[in-house]
Coordinates of C-alpha atoms in Angstrom, one line a residue:
Chain E
M1 CA 0.0 0.0 0.0
F2 CA 1.1 3.5 -0.8
V3 CA 1.1 6.5 1.6
R4 CA -0.7 9.4 -0.1
G5 CA 1.6 11.4 -2.2
E6 CA 4.3 8.8 -2.2
K7 CA 5.9 8.1 -5.6
M8 CA 5.6 4.7 -7.1
S9 CA 8.7 2.7 -7.9
S10 CA 9.2 1.7 -11.5
E11 CA 8.6 -1.9 -10.5
E12 CA 5.1 -1.1 -9.3
I13 CA 4.4 0.7 -12.6
E14 CA 5.6 -2.3 -14.5
K15 CA 3.2 -4.5 -12.5
E16 CA 0.3 -2.2 -13.3
I17 CA 1.3 -2.2 -17.0
R18 CA 1.5 -6.0 -17.1
S19 CA -2.0 -6.3 -15.6
I20 CA -3.5 -4.7 -18.8
P21 CA -3.7 -7.2 -21.7
L22 CA -3.6 -6.0 -25.3
H23 CA -5.5 -9.1 -26.7
L24 CA -9.3 -9.4 -26.3
T25 CA -10.4 -10.8 -22.9
T26 CA -13.6 -12.0 -21.4
L27 CA -14.3 -8.5 -20.1
D28 CA -13.9 -7.1 -23.6
K29 CA -16.4 -9.6 -24.9
M30 CA -18.8 -8.5 -22.1
I31 CA -18.2 -4.9 -23.2
I32 CA -19.1 -5.8 -26.8
A33 CA -22.3 -7.6 -25.6
H34 CA -23.1 -4.5 -23.5
M35 CA -22.8 -2.3 -26.5
V36 CA -25.0 -4.5 -28.7
I37 CA -27.8 -5.0 -26.0
G38 CA -27.6 -1.4 -25.0
G39 CA -27.9 -0.3 -28.6
I40 CA -31.1 -2.4 -29.0
I41 CA -32.6 -1.0 -25.8
S42 CA -31.7 2.5 -26.8
G43 CA -33.2 2.0 -30.2
F44 CA -36.5 1.1 -28.6
L45 CA -36.3 4.1 -26.3
I46 CA -35.7 6.4 -29.2
E47 CA -38.5 4.8 -31.3
Y48 CA -41.2 4.6 -28.7
L49 CA -40.3 7.0 -25.8
T50 CA -39.2 10.3 -27.3
T51 CA -42.3 11.6 -29.1
G52 CA -45.6 12.3 -27.5
Y53 CA -46.8 12.7 -23.9
I54 CA -47.7 10.5 -20.9
D55 CA -50.0 12.4 -18.5
N56 CA -48.8 15.8 -19.9
I57 CA -45.2 14.9 -19.3
P58 CA -43.2 14.7 -22.6
K59 CA -41.8 11.2 -23.2
S60 CA -38.5 12.8 -23.9
F61 CA -38.3 13.8 -20.2
I62 CA -38.8 10.2 -19.2
T63 CA -36.1 9.0 -21.6
T64 CA -33.7 11.6 -20.4
V65 CA -34.1 10.5 -16.8
I66 CA -33.8 6.7 -17.8
I67 CA -30.6 7.3 -19.7
A68 CA -29.1 9.4 -16.9
I69 CA -29.7 6.5 -14.5
L70 CA -28.4 3.9 -17.0
T71 CA -25.3 6.0 -17.5
V72 CA -24.5 6.2 -13.7
L73 CA -25.2 2.4 -13.3
S74 CA -23.0 1.6 -16.3
G75 CA -20.0 3.6 -14.9
L76 CA -20.5 2.2 -11.4
T77 CA -20.7 -1.4 -12.6
Y78 CA -17.4 -1.1 -14.6
Y79 CA -15.8 0.7 -11.7
I80 CA -16.6 -2.2 -9.3
I81 CA -15.6 -4.9 -11.9
L82 CA -12.2 -3.2 -12.6
K83 CA -11.4 -2.5 -9.0
R84 CA -12.0 -6.2 -8.1
R85 CA -10.1 -7.4 -11.1
F86 CA -7.1 -5.2 -10.4
E87 CA -7.1 -6.1 -6.7
K88 CA -6.8 -9.8 -7.7
A89 CA -4.1 -9.0 -10.3
G90 CA -2.2 -7.0 -7.6
Chain N
M1 CA -23.7 48.0 -16.4
V2 CA -22.7 45.0 -14.3
G3 CA -20.7 47.0 -11.6
I4 CA -17.3 46.6 -10.1
L5 CA -17.7 43.3 -8.3
P6 CA -17.6 41.0 -11.4
I7 CA -14.6 42.9 -12.7
V8 CA -12.7 42.4 -9.4
V9 CA -13.7 38.7 -9.3
F10 CA -12.6 38.3 -12.9
A11 CA -9.2 39.9 -12.2
I12 CA -8.7 37.5 -9.2
Y13 CA -9.8 34.6 -11.3
L14 CA -7.3 35.5 -14.0
A15 CA -4.5 36.0 -11.5
I16 CA -5.0 32.5 -10.0
Y17 CA -5.5 31.0 -13.5
V18 CA -2.1 32.3 -14.8
S19 CA -0.3 31.5 -11.5
L20 CA -1.2 27.8 -11.6
P21 CA 0.8 27.1 -14.8
Y22 CA 3.8 28.8 -13.2
I23 CA 3.4 26.4 -10.2
A24 CA 3.3 23.5 -12.6
L25 CA 6.4 24.8 -14.3
K26 CA 8.3 24.9 -11.0
R27 CA 7.0 21.4 -9.9
G28 CA 7.4 19.6 -13.2
G29 CA 10.6 21.0 -14.4
R30 CA 11.7 21.6 -18.0
G31 CA 12.1 19.6 -21.1
V32 CA 10.0 18.8 -24.2
A33 CA 8.5 15.6 -22.7
E34 CA 7.5 17.5 -19.5
Y35 CA 6.0 20.3 -21.6
L36 CA 4.0 18.2 -23.9
V37 CA 2.9 15.3 -21.8
A38 CA 4.0 15.9 -18.1
K39 CA 6.5 13.1 -18.6
G40 CA 3.7 10.6 -18.0
T41 CA 3.7 11.4 -14.3
L42 CA 0.4 13.2 -13.8
G43 CA -1.2 12.4 -10.4
K44 CA -4.7 11.2 -9.8
I45 CA -6.6 14.4 -9.0
P46 CA -5.2 16.7 -11.8
A47 CA -5.4 13.7 -14.2
I48 CA -9.1 13.1 -13.5
F49 CA -10.0 16.8 -13.6
T50 CA -8.1 17.3 -16.9
L51 CA -9.8 14.2 -18.4
I52 CA -13.2 15.5 -17.5
A53 CA -12.5 19.2 -18.3
T54 CA -11.2 18.1 -21.7
Y55 CA -14.5 16.3 -22.5
V56 CA -17.0 18.5 -20.6
S57 CA -17.1 22.0 -21.8
V58 CA -19.3 25.0 -22.4
Y59 CA -20.4 22.9 -25.4
G60 CA -22.2 20.6 -22.8
F61 CA -23.7 23.2 -20.5
I62 CA -24.2 26.3 -22.8
G63 CA -24.1 24.7 -26.3
Y64 CA -26.6 21.9 -25.7
A65 CA -29.1 24.2 -23.9
A66 CA -28.8 26.7 -26.8
A67 CA -29.1 23.9 -29.5
V68 CA -32.1 22.2 -27.8
Y69 CA -33.9 25.5 -27.3
T70 CA -33.4 26.6 -30.9
A71 CA -33.5 23.3 -32.8
G72 CA -35.3 20.8 -30.5
Y73 CA -34.7 17.7 -28.4
D74 CA -33.0 15.8 -31.2
W75 CA -29.8 17.7 -30.5
L76 CA -29.7 16.5 -26.9
L77 CA -30.8 13.0 -27.8
V78 CA -28.1 12.5 -30.3
D79 CA -25.4 12.9 -27.7
L80 CA -27.0 11.8 -24.4
T81 CA -28.2 8.3 -25.4
Y82 CA -24.9 6.6 -26.2
N83 CA -23.1 7.6 -23.0
W84 CA -24.3 4.5 -21.2
F85 CA -23.8 1.8 -23.9
I86 CA -21.0 3.3 -26.0
L87 CA -18.9 5.9 -24.2
V88 CA -18.5 4.2 -20.8
P89 CA -17.7 0.7 -22.2
M90 CA -15.4 2.1 -25.0
T91 CA -13.5 4.0 -22.3
V92 CA -12.9 0.7 -20.6
L93 CA -12.0 -1.0 -23.8
L94 CA -9.6 1.6 -25.1
G95 CA -8.4 3.7 -22.2
F96 CA -6.3 1.1 -20.5
R97 CA -4.8 -0.1 -23.8
V98 CA -3.8 3.4 -24.9
W99 CA -2.2 4.0 -21.4
K100 CA -0.3 0.8 -21.5
L101 CA 1.1 1.4 -25.0
A102 CA 2.2 4.9 -24.1
K103 CA 4.0 3.6 -21.0
I104 CA 5.7 0.7 -22.8
H105 CA 6.9 2.8 -25.8
N106 CA 7.3 6.2 -24.2
L107 CA 4.7 7.8 -26.5
I108 CA 4.0 11.5 -26.4
T109 CA 1.4 12.2 -29.0
P110 CA -1.2 10.1 -30.7
G111 CA 1.0 10.7 -33.8
D112 CA 3.7 8.7 -32.0
F113 CA 1.3 5.8 -31.7
I114 CA 0.5 6.0 -35.5
A115 CA 4.2 6.1 -36.4
L116 CA 5.0 3.1 -34.2
R117 CA 2.0 1.0 -35.4
T118 CA 2.4 1.8 -39.1
G119 CA 6.2 2.4 -39.2
S120 CA 5.5 5.4 -41.4
D121 CA 6.1 9.1 -40.8
I122 CA 3.8 9.9 -43.8
A123 CA 0.9 8.2 -41.9
R124 CA 1.8 10.2 -38.8
L125 CA 2.0 13.5 -40.8
I126 CA -1.4 13.0 -42.6
Y127 CA -3.0 12.0 -39.3
A128 CA -1.5 15.1 -37.6
I129 CA -2.7 17.5 -40.3
L130 CA -6.3 16.2 -40.1
V131 CA -6.2 16.5 -36.3
F132 CA -4.9 20.0 -36.6
W133 CA -7.7 20.9 -39.0
A134 CA -10.5 19.5 -36.9
A135 CA -9.0 20.8 -33.6
S136 CA -8.7 24.4 -34.9
F137 CA -12.5 24.5 -35.3
Y138 CA -12.9 22.7 -32.0
I139 CA -11.0 25.4 -30.2
G140 CA -12.9 28.0 -32.2
I141 CA -16.3 26.8 -30.9
Q142 CA -15.1 27.0 -27.4
F143 CA -14.1 30.6 -27.9
I144 CA -17.4 31.3 -29.6
A145 CA -19.3 30.1 -26.6
L146 CA -17.0 31.8 -24.1
S147 CA -17.0 35.1 -25.9
G148 CA -20.7 35.0 -26.7
T149 CA -21.6 34.3 -23.0
A150 CA -19.2 37.0 -21.7
S151 CA -20.5 39.5 -24.2
A152 CA -24.1 38.8 -23.3
L153 CA -23.4 39.3 -19.6
T154 CA -21.4 42.5 -19.9
G155 CA -22.5 44.2 -23.1
I156 CA -18.8 44.4 -24.1
S157 CA -18.0 43.4 -27.7
Y158 CA -17.7 39.7 -28.6
H159 CA -14.3 40.3 -30.3
V160 CA -12.9 42.0 -27.2
F161 CA -13.5 38.8 -25.2
L162 CA -12.3 36.7 -28.0
V163 CA -8.9 38.4 -27.8
V164 CA -8.9 38.4 -23.9
F165 CA -9.6 34.6 -23.8
A166 CA -7.0 33.9 -26.5
I167 CA -4.3 35.8 -24.6
V168 CA -5.2 34.1 -21.3
A169 CA -5.0 30.7 -22.9
V170 CA -1.7 31.4 -24.7
V171 CA 0.0 32.6 -21.5
A172 CA -1.2 29.6 -19.5
I173 CA -0.2 27.0 -22.1
F174 CA 3.0 28.7 -23.0
I175 CA 4.2 28.6 -19.4
G176 CA 2.7 25.4 -18.0
G177 CA 2.3 22.9 -20.8
L178 CA 0.1 19.9 -20.1
R179 CA 0.8 19.9 -16.4
G180 CA -0.2 23.5 -16.2
V181 CA -3.4 22.9 -18.1
A182 CA -4.2 20.0 -15.7
Y183 CA -3.7 22.3 -12.7
T184 CA -5.9 25.0 -14.2
D185 CA -8.5 22.3 -15.1
T186 CA -8.6 21.2 -11.5
F187 CA -9.1 24.8 -10.3
N188 CA -11.7 25.4 -13.0
G189 CA -13.5 22.1 -12.4
I190 CA -13.9 22.9 -8.7
L191 CA -15.1 26.4 -9.5
F192 CA -17.5 25.0 -12.1
L193 CA -19.1 22.5 -9.8
S194 CA -19.5 25.2 -7.1
V195 CA -21.1 27.6 -9.5
L196 CA -23.3 24.9 -10.8
A197 CA -24.5 24.2 -7.3
I198 CA -25.3 27.9 -6.8
F199 CA -27.3 28.0 -10.1
I200 CA -29.2 24.9 -9.2
G201 CA -30.0 26.5 -5.8
F202 CA -31.3 29.7 -7.5
L203 CA -33.4 27.6 -9.9
I204 CA -34.9 25.6 -7.1
S205 CA -35.7 28.8 -5.1
R206 CA -37.5 30.3 -8.1
W207 CA -39.0 27.0 -9.4
G208 CA -42.5 27.9 -8.0
S209 CA -42.6 31.1 -10.1
L210 CA -42.0 29.2 -13.4
N211 CA -44.9 27.6 -15.2
I212 CA -43.1 24.4 -16.1
S213 CA -46.2 22.3 -17.0
E214 CA -47.1 24.9 -19.6
A215 CA -43.5 25.0 -20.9
L216 CA -43.5 21.2 -21.3
R217 CA -46.1 21.5 -24.0
N218 CA -43.5 23.3 -26.2
P219 CA -42.8 21.2 -29.3
I220 CA -39.0 21.5 -28.7
F221 CA -39.4 18.6 -26.3
Q222 CA -40.4 16.2 -29.1
R223 CA -38.1 14.2 -31.3
T224 CA -38.4 15.1 -35.0
L225 CA -35.5 13.3 -36.7
P226 CA -36.0 9.8 -37.9
T227 CA -34.6 6.8 -35.9
Q228 CA -31.9 5.9 -38.5
Y229 CA -30.1 9.2 -37.9
F230 CA -29.6 8.3 -34.2
V231 CA -28.8 4.6 -34.9
T232 CA -26.1 5.5 -37.5
A233 CA -24.7 8.1 -35.2
Y234 CA -24.3 5.6 -32.3
L235 CA -23.0 2.8 -34.4
I236 CA -20.5 4.7 -36.5
A237 CA -19.3 7.5 -34.3
I238 CA -18.6 5.0 -31.5
A239 CA -15.0 5.5 -30.8
W240 CA -14.1 9.1 -31.5
P241 CA -14.8 10.4 -28.0
V242 CA -12.2 8.1 -26.5
L243 CA -9.7 8.5 -29.4
V244 CA -10.3 12.2 -29.9
P245 CA -6.6 13.4 -29.7
H246 CA -6.9 15.9 -26.9
L247 CA -8.4 13.2 -24.7
W248 CA -6.1 10.5 -25.9
I249 CA -2.9 12.5 -25.1
R250 CA -4.1 12.8 -21.5
Y251 CA -4.0 9.0 -21.2
H252 CA -0.3 9.3 -22.1
A253 CA 0.2 11.7 -19.3
I254 CA -1.5 9.6 -16.5
E255 CA 0.9 8.0 -14.1
R256 CA -1.2 5.2 -12.6
R257 CA -3.7 2.6 -13.9
D258 CA -6.2 3.2 -11.2
T259 CA -6.7 6.8 -12.3
I260 CA -8.4 5.5 -15.4
T261 CA -10.7 3.3 -13.3
T262 CA -11.8 6.2 -11.2
S263 CA -12.2 8.4 -14.3
I264 CA -14.7 6.0 -15.7
L265 CA -17.0 6.4 -12.8
S266 CA -16.4 10.2 -12.7
Y267 CA -17.2 10.4 -16.5
A268 CA -20.5 8.5 -16.0
L269 CA -21.6 10.9 -13.2
V270 CA -20.6 13.9 -15.2
W271 CA -22.3 12.7 -18.4
A272 CA -25.5 11.9 -16.6
V273 CA -25.7 15.3 -14.9
L274 CA -24.2 17.7 -17.4
Y275 CA -25.1 16.0 -20.7
C276 CA -28.5 14.6 -19.8
I277 CA -30.3 16.3 -16.9
M278 CA -28.9 19.8 -16.8
P279 CA -29.5 20.8 -20.5
Y280 CA -33.1 19.5 -20.3
I281 CA -33.8 21.4 -17.1
L282 CA -32.3 24.6 -18.5
V283 CA -34.4 24.3 -21.6
M284 CA -37.6 23.7 -19.5
T285 CA -36.8 26.9 -17.6
F286 CA -36.1 28.9 -20.8
A287 CA -39.5 27.8 -22.2
A288 CA -41.2 28.7 -19.0
W289 CA -39.4 32.1 -18.7
W290 CA -39.7 33.4 -22.2
A291 CA -42.9 33.1 -24.2
T292 CA -40.8 33.4 -27.4
P293 CA -37.1 33.2 -27.7
P294 CA -35.4 36.6 -27.2
K295 CA -33.2 38.1 -29.9
V296 CA -29.5 37.2 -29.5
T297 CA -26.3 37.6 -31.5
V298 CA -25.3 33.9 -31.0
P299 CA -27.6 31.2 -29.5
E300 CA -25.0 30.4 -26.9
E301 CA -26.0 33.7 -25.1
Y302 CA -29.3 32.1 -23.9
V303 CA -28.0 30.6 -20.7
A304 CA -26.2 33.8 -19.7
R305 CA -29.3 35.9 -20.6
F306 CA -31.5 33.7 -18.6
F307 CA -29.5 33.7 -15.4
S308 CA -28.9 37.4 -15.8
E309 CA -32.6 38.1 -15.9
L310 CA -33.3 35.5 -13.1
I311 CA -30.8 36.6 -10.5
G312 CA -29.6 40.0 -11.8
P313 CA -26.6 40.8 -14.0
A314 CA -24.0 41.5 -11.3
T315 CA -24.6 38.2 -9.5
A316 CA -25.0 36.3 -12.7
T317 CA -21.7 37.7 -14.2
T318 CA -19.8 36.9 -11.0
A319 CA -21.2 33.3 -10.9
F320 CA -20.7 32.8 -14.6
L321 CA -16.9 33.0 -14.2
G322 CA -17.1 29.5 -13.0
I323 CA -18.9 28.4 -16.1
L324 CA -16.5 30.3 -18.3
G325 CA -13.7 28.5 -16.5
A326 CA -15.0 25.2 -17.9
G327 CA -14.9 26.6 -21.4
I328 CA -11.3 27.9 -21.0
S329 CA -10.3 24.5 -19.6
T330 CA -11.5 22.6 -22.7
A331 CA -10.1 25.2 -25.0
D332 CA -6.6 25.1 -23.4
S333 CA -6.7 21.3 -23.4
I334 CA -7.3 21.3 -27.1
I335 CA -4.8 24.1 -27.8
Q336 CA -2.2 22.2 -25.8
T337 CA -2.8 19.0 -27.9
C338 CA -2.6 21.0 -31.1
V339 CA 0.7 22.5 -29.9
A340 CA 2.0 18.9 -29.2
T341 CA 0.8 17.7 -32.6
L342 CA 2.2 20.7 -34.5
Y343 CA 5.6 20.4 -32.9
R344 CA 6.1 16.7 -32.5
D345 CA 4.1 15.2 -35.4
I346 CA 4.4 17.9 -38.0
L347 CA 7.6 20.1 -37.4
E348 CA 9.8 17.3 -36.1
T349 CA 8.7 15.0 -38.8
I350 CA 9.2 17.4 -41.7
V351 CA 12.4 19.1 -40.4
K352 CA 14.4 16.2 -39.1
P353 CA 17.4 18.2 -37.8
I354 CA 15.1 19.7 -35.0
A355 CA 15.3 16.4 -33.2
K356 CA 19.1 17.0 -32.8
W357 CA 18.8 20.5 -31.4
P358 CA 19.6 21.1 -27.8
E359 CA 16.7 20.3 -25.4
K360 CA 16.2 24.0 -24.4
K361 CA 15.9 25.2 -28.0
R362 CA 13.4 22.4 -28.8
E363 CA 11.4 23.2 -25.8
L364 CA 11.2 26.9 -26.7
L365 CA 10.1 26.0 -30.2
A366 CA 7.4 23.7 -28.8
R367 CA 6.2 26.4 -26.5
S368 CA 6.1 29.0 -29.3
M369 CA 3.7 26.8 -31.3
T370 CA 1.0 28.0 -28.8
I371 CA 0.9 31.3 -30.7
V372 CA 0.5 29.6 -34.1
V373 CA -2.3 27.4 -32.9
I374 CA -4.2 30.3 -31.3
L375 CA -4.1 32.2 -34.5
F376 CA -5.8 29.4 -36.4
A377 CA -8.5 29.1 -33.7
M378 CA -9.1 32.8 -33.8
M379 CA -9.7 32.6 -37.5
A380 CA -12.3 29.8 -36.9
A381 CA -14.0 31.9 -34.2
Y382 CA -13.8 35.4 -35.7
A383 CA -17.1 35.6 -37.5
P384 CA -19.3 32.6 -36.5
A385 CA -22.1 32.1 -39.0
L386 CA -23.5 29.0 -37.4
P387 CA -24.4 27.7 -33.9
I388 CA -21.4 25.9 -32.4
I389 CA -23.2 22.5 -32.7
R390 CA -23.6 23.0 -36.4
I391 CA -19.9 23.8 -36.7
G392 CA -19.2 20.6 -34.9
V393 CA -21.4 18.7 -37.2
L394 CA -19.8 20.1 -40.3
F395 CA -16.1 20.3 -39.4
I396 CA -15.3 18.3 -36.3
W397 CA -17.3 15.1 -35.4
P398 CA -17.3 13.3 -38.8
L399 CA -13.5 13.9 -39.2
Y400 CA -12.8 12.6 -35.7
S401 CA -14.9 9.5 -36.5
I402 CA -12.8 8.9 -39.6
L403 CA -9.6 9.2 -37.6
A404 CA -11.0 6.9 -34.9
I405 CA -12.2 4.1 -37.2
T406 CA -8.7 3.8 -38.8
V407 CA -7.0 3.8 -35.4
I408 CA -9.4 1.2 -34.0
L409 CA -8.7 -1.1 -37.0
A410 CA -5.0 -0.6 -36.6
L411 CA -5.2 -1.3 -32.8
F412 CA -7.2 -4.6 -33.0
W413 CA -6.4 -5.9 -36.5
R414 CA -2.8 -6.8 -37.1
R415 CA -3.2 -6.9 -40.9
V416 CA -3.6 -3.1 -41.2
N417 CA -0.5 -1.7 -42.8
K418 CA 0.7 1.8 -43.6
Y419 CA -0.9 1.8 -47.0
G420 CA -4.3 0.8 -45.6
F421 CA -4.1 3.3 -42.8
I422 CA -3.1 6.2 -45.1
A423 CA -5.8 5.2 -47.6
G424 CA -8.4 5.2 -44.9
L425 CA -7.5 8.7 -43.7
L426 CA -7.3 10.2 -47.2
V427 CA -10.4 8.5 -48.7
G428 CA -12.5 9.1 -45.6
S429 CA -11.6 12.8 -45.3
I430 CA -11.8 13.6 -49.0
S431 CA -15.2 11.8 -49.2
Q432 CA -16.4 13.8 -46.2
L433 CA -15.6 17.1 -48.0
L434 CA -17.2 15.9 -51.2
L435 CA -20.4 14.6 -49.5
Q436 CA -20.8 17.6 -47.2
F437 CA -19.9 20.4 -49.5
V438 CA -20.3 19.3 -53.1
I439 CA -22.7 16.3 -53.5
W440 CA -25.3 17.0 -50.7
P441 CA -24.5 20.4 -49.3
T442 CA -27.8 20.5 -47.4
W443 CA -27.9 18.9 -43.9
P444 CA -27.8 15.9 -43.2
H445 CA -25.7 15.6 -46.3
N446 CA -27.3 12.4 -47.6
P447 CA -30.8 11.7 -48.8
W448 CA -31.5 8.9 -46.3
Y449 CA -31.3 10.9 -43.1
L450 CA -28.2 9.0 -41.9
W451 CA -25.9 10.7 -39.4
E452 CA -23.8 13.2 -41.3
G453 CA -20.5 11.4 -40.6
A454 CA -21.9 7.9 -41.3
L455 CA -20.9 7.5 -45.0
P456 CA -17.4 9.0 -44.9
T457 CA -16.6 6.9 -41.8
I458 CA -17.8 3.7 -43.5
I459 CA -15.9 4.6 -46.6
A460 CA -12.7 5.2 -44.5
G461 CA -13.1 1.8 -42.8
I462 CA -13.7 0.0 -46.1
A463 CA -10.7 1.7 -47.7
T464 CA -8.4 0.8 -44.8
V465 CA -9.5 -2.9 -45.0
I466 CA -9.3 -3.3 -48.8
V467 CA -6.0 -1.5 -49.3
S468 CA -4.4 -3.4 -46.3
L469 CA -5.5 -6.7 -47.9
I470 CA -4.3 -6.0 -51.4
T471 CA -0.9 -4.7 -50.3
P472 CA 1.8 -6.6 -48.4
P473 CA 1.2 -7.3 -44.6
P474 CA 3.0 -5.0 -42.2
P475 CA 6.6 -6.0 -41.4
K476 CA 6.8 -8.6 -38.6
D477 CA 9.2 -6.6 -36.5
I478 CA 6.8 -3.6 -36.4
I479 CA 3.9 -5.8 -35.3
E480 CA 6.0 -7.7 -32.6
K481 CA 7.3 -4.4 -31.2
F482 CA 3.9 -2.7 -31.1
Y483 CA 2.0 -5.6 -29.5
R484 CA 4.6 -6.8 -27.0
E485 CA 2.9 -7.4 -23.7

């Protein structure tokens, strides 16, 4: 563990560099699946939930809120996955 | 007349703004690598702030609100939807790889990456020229929004502010380089968030006086563009936000891997609030506040005009300094990247003896590129005839997508060679010019309502693949060196 502000040694940087693969991994395949499924869901949102009203509220408002929530969830999920993965890798 | 308070606050702001690059200069030391990319030792806090400030700009806060208010919800929808299923995952997919390659090979600019992967300085040069072209307009739109807002608040001429902001940016970047820009981004980021909280507080306190339910009947909250426009935008523009050069170079400057992990969560939060919720709320309040849109010089004035009328010009002007800071942050990030590109990828590539000059002389030459870059940006911003989002649509986003598709292919497909890469860039960018300005000059520049950059980006990708396949594969030593783990 590092003390705040302490400089890393080059050995520790090397370790971090080695933990990143350049080839496609399982996580990368999950990312591609996320993009495909997310694209389909977003396509439906655009098609059916951006024009017209529900109880005087524009559908675009509902879509904007849904996408904001999905964006935060998406970032949080990857943050947790990556933290755990790097903890394991060291 | 806005009074003396905003002027005093502005002077204090400028004094802090210019002193931070000086602190960066003292802390980081000298040398070309330090000036251009902070020697790859940028700490977590400035790195995250500069990554976010580089992406989030007045384009997000002021530009979107102006575009949605004048042209409708489509202009928000086109950018907000793909954050959760393209931008976040693509940052995970590409961010770490770009960081790793920079660390292994001591890369400074994205052009270094191109030269290493293709083994060709011509590929690097063409890539750099295209980056410079697009980025000049990108800096230009930041200055348009900044100067338009400041002019609306104070009544002082747009061009006066254009010159003031240009001088401030030149001084900061000339002195501090990337580290200085990162420090000012941290300062501006904190200021921006504070001011945003103040504005939200004002909005909540006046919410009862606004007739929001009536405003929501305004047709601007309805989608009008066909679905295929959005689908092609999401599918074809997928990578440029991560591989946009002024963002990319920041991954080269980051010291630690975990900074990227944290930045992914930070991005998601910022995109959700600033690129989804805030523009929508602002446009709702505009529609409730004004029965018909007031007359403005540039649409980007609407946000400033609104807050000026809501809370008074003196308070609004003082508070808006924080918002303008966000714009300056993005502008100086792009200027700094252009400086690095112009020096490293264009000058050093064409005039080979420069690489043998003494370090101090090279550093001075690199710093002086700031002035050249700012002159190009001033030309782009001098007489804006279009809203900034339209400038982006015509001159920036499609070209960045063409650049990104060729880089993605080169990153993940080992068969891409220098001929394929160069062909992709040239065929893509020339077809973009032909499609947008000659064949279909009227927006969306195709008869099928596809996203305006869709066709040239597809053409660039196809050209890269075909030319790579019909020419010899890249030399084995180049591939082995590039992909070594």
